[in-house]
mmCIF file with all atom_site columns, C-alpha atoms in Angstrom:
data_model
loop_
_atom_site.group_PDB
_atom_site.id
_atom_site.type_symbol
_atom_site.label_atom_id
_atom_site.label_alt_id
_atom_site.label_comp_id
_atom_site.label_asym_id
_atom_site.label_entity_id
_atom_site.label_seq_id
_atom_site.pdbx_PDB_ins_code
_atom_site.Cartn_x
_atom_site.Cartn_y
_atom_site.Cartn_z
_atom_site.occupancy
_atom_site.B_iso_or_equiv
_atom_site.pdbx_formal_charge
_atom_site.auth_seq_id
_atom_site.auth_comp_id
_atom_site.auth_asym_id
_atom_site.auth_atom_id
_atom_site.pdbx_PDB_model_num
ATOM 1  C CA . UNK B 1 1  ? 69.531  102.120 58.279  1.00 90.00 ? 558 UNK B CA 1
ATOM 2  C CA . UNK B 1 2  ? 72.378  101.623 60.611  1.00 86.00 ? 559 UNK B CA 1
ATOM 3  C CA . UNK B 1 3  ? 75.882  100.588 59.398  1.00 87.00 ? 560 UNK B CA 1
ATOM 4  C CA . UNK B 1 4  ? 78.774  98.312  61.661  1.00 89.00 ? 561 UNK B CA 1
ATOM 5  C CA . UNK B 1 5  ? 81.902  98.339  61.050  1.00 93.00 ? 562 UNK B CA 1
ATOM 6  C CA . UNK B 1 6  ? 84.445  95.931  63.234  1.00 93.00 ? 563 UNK B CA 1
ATOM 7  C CA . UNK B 1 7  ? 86.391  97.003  66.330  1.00 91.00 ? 564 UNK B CA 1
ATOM 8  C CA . UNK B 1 8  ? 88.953  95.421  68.060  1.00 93.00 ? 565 UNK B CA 1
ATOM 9  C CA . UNK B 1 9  ? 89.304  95.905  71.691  1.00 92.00 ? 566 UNK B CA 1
ATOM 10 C CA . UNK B 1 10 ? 92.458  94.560  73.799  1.00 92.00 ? 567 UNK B CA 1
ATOM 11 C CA . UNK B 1 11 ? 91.912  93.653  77.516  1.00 92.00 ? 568 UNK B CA 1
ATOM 12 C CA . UNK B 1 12 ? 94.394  93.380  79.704  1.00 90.00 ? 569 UNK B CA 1
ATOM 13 C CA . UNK B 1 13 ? 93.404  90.676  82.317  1.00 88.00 ? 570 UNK B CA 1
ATOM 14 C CA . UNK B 1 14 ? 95.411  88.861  85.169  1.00 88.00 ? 571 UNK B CA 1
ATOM 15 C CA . UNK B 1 15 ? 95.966  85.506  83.756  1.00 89.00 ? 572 UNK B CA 1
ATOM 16 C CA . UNK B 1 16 ? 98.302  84.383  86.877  1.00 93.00 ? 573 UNK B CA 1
ATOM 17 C CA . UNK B 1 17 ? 99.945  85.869  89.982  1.00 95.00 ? 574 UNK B CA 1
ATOM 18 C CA . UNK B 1 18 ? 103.525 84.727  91.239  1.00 97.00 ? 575 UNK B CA 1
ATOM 19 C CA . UNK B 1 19 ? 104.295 85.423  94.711  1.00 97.00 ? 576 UNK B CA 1
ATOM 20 C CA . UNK B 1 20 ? 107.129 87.781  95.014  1.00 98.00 ? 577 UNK B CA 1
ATOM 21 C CA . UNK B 1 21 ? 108.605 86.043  98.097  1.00 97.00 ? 578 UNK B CA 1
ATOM 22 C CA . UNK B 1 22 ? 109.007 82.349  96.945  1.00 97.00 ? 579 UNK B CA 1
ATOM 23 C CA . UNK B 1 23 ? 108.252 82.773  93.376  1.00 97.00 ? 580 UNK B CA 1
ATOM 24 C CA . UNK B 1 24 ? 105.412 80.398  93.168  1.00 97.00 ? 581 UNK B CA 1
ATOM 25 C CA . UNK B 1 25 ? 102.489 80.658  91.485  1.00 96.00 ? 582 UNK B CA 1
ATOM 26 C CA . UNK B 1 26 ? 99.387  81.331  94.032  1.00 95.00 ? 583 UNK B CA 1
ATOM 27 C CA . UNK B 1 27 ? 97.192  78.682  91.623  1.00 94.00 ? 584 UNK B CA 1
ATOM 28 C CA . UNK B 1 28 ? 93.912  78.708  90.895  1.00 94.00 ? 585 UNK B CA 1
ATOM 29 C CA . UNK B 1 29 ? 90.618  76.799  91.378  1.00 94.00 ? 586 UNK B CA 1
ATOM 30 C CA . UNK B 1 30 ? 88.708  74.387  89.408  1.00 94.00 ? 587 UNK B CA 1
ATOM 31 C CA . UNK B 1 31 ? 86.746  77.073  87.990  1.00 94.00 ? 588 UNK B CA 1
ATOM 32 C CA . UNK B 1 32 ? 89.845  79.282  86.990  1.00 91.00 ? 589 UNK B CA 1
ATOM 33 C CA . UNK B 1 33 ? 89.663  81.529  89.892  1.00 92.00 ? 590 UNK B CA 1
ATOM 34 C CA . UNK B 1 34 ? 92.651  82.815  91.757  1.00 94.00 ? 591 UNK B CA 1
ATOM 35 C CA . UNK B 1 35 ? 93.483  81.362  95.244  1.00 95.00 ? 592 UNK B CA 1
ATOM 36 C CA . UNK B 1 36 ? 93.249  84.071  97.630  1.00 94.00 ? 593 UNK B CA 1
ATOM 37 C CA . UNK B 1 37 ? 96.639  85.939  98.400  1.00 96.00 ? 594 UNK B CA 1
ATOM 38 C CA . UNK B 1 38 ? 97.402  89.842  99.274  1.00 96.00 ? 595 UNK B CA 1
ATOM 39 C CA . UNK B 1 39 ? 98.623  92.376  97.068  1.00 96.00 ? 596 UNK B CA 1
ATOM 40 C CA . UNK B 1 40 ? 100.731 95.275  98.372  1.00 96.00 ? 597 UNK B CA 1
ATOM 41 C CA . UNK B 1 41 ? 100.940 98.580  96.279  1.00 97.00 ? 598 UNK B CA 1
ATOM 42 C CA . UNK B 1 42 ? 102.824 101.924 97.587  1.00 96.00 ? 599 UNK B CA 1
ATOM 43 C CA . UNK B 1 43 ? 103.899 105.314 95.678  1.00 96.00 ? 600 UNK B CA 1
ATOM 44 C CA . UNK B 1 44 ? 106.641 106.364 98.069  1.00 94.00 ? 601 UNK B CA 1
ATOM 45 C CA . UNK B 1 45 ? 106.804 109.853 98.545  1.00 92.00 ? 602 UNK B CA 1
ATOM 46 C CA . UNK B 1 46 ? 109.830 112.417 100.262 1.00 90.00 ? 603 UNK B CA 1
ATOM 47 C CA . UNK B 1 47 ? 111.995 111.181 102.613 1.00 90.00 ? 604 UNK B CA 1
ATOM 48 C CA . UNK B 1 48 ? 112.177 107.791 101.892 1.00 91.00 ? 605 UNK B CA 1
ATOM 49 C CA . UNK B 1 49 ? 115.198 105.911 99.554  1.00 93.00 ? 606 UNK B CA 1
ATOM 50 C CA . UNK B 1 50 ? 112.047 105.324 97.063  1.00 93.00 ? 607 UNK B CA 1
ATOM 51 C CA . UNK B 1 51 ? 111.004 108.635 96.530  1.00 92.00 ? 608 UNK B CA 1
ATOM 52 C CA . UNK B 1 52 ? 108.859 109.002 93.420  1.00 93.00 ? 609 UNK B CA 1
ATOM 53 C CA . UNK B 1 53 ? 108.918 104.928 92.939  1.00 95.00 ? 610 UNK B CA 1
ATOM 54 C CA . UNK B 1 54 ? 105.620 103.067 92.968  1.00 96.00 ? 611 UNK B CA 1
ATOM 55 C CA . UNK B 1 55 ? 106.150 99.328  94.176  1.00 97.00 ? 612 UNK B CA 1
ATOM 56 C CA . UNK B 1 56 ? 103.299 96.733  93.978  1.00 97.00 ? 613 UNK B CA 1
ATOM 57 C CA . UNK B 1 57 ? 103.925 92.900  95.517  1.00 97.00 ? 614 UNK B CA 1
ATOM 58 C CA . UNK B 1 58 ? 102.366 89.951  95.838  1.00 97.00 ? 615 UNK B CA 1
ATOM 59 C CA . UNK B 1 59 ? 102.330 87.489  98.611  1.00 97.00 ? 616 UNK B CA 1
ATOM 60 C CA . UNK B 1 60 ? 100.749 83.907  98.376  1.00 97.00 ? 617 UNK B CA 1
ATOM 61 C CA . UNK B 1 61 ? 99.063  82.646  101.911 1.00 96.00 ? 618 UNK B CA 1
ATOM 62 C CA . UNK B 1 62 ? 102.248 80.814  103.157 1.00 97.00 ? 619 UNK B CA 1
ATOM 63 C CA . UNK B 1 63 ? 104.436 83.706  102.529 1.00 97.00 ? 620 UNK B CA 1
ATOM 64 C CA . UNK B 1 64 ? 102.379 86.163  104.060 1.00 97.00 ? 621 UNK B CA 1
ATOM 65 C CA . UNK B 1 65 ? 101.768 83.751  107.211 1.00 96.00 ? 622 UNK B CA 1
ATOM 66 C CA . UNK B 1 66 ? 105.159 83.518  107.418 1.00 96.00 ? 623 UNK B CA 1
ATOM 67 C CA . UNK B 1 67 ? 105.935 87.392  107.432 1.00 96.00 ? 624 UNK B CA 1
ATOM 68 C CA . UNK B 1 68 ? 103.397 88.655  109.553 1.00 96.00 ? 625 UNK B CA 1
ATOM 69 C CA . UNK B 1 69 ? 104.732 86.247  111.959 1.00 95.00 ? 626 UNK B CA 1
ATOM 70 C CA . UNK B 1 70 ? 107.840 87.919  112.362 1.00 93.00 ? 627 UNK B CA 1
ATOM 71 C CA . UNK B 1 71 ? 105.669 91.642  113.546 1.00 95.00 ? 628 UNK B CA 1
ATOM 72 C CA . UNK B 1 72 ? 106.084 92.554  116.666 1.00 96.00 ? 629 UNK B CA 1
ATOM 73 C CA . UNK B 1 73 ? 102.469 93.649  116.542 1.00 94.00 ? 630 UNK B CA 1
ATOM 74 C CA . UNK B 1 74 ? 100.193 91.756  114.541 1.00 91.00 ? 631 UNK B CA 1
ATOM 75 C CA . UNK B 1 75 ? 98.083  92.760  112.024 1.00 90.00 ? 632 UNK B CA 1
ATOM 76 C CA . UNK B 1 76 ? 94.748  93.840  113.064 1.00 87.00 ? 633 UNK B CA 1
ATOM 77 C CA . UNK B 1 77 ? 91.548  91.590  112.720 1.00 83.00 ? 634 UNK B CA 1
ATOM 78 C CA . UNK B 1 78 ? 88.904  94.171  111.259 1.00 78.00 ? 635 UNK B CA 1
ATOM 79 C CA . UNK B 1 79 ? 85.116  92.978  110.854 1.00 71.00 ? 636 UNK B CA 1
ATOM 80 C CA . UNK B 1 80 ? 84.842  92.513  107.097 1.00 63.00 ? 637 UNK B CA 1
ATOM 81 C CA . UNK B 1 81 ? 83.099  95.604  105.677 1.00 59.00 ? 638 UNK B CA 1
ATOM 82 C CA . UNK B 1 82 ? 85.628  97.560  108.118 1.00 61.00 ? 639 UNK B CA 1
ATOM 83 C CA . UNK B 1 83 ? 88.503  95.738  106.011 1.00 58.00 ? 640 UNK B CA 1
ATOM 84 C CA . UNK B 1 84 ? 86.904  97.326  102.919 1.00 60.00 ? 641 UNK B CA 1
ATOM 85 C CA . UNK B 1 85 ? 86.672  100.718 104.307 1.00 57.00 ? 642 UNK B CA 1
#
C-alpha cells in the first residue's frame, strides 16, 4: 500500500525583465513569451575595481542597438550553433 503525503515546492521563475539601460520592460508576446533581448553576467576577478563582485544586466533590442553602435569594432556575426558554443 503506498501512502502520500503533500509537498510544497516554490519555483522561482522570470515573470518580467526590465532593461537596465532605459528601464523599460522588454514585453512579451501574445503567448506570454519574452521578447528577445541579451543578458550580460560577469564575476570580476583581480585587478579590476569589481574584484569579487558578480554583475548581471539586461539590455532590451533598442538599447543594445544603440550601444554596440558606439564599438569601435563590432560585434562579431557567428553562424548560430557557433553562438552557442
Amino acid at each position: 500500500m503506498k501512502l502520500y503525503s503533500e509537498k510544497t515546492v516554490v519555483a522561482h521563475e522570470v515573470s518580467d525583465v526590465r532593461c537596465n539601460a532605459c528601464g523599460h520592460d522588454v514585453g512579451k508576446d501574445a503567448s506570454g513569451y519574452l521578447y528577445d533581448h541579451i543578458s550580460l553576467s560577469k564575476l570580476w576577478g583581480y585587478h579590476s575595481p569589481y574584484d569579487g563582485e558578480a554583475h548581471a544586466i539586461d539590455l532590451c533590442v533598442d538599447c543594445y542597438q544603440s550601444w554596440i553602435g558606439d564599438f569601435e569594432i563590432p560585434p562579431q556575426r557567428a553562424e548560430e550553433e557557433l553562438a552557442y558554443a
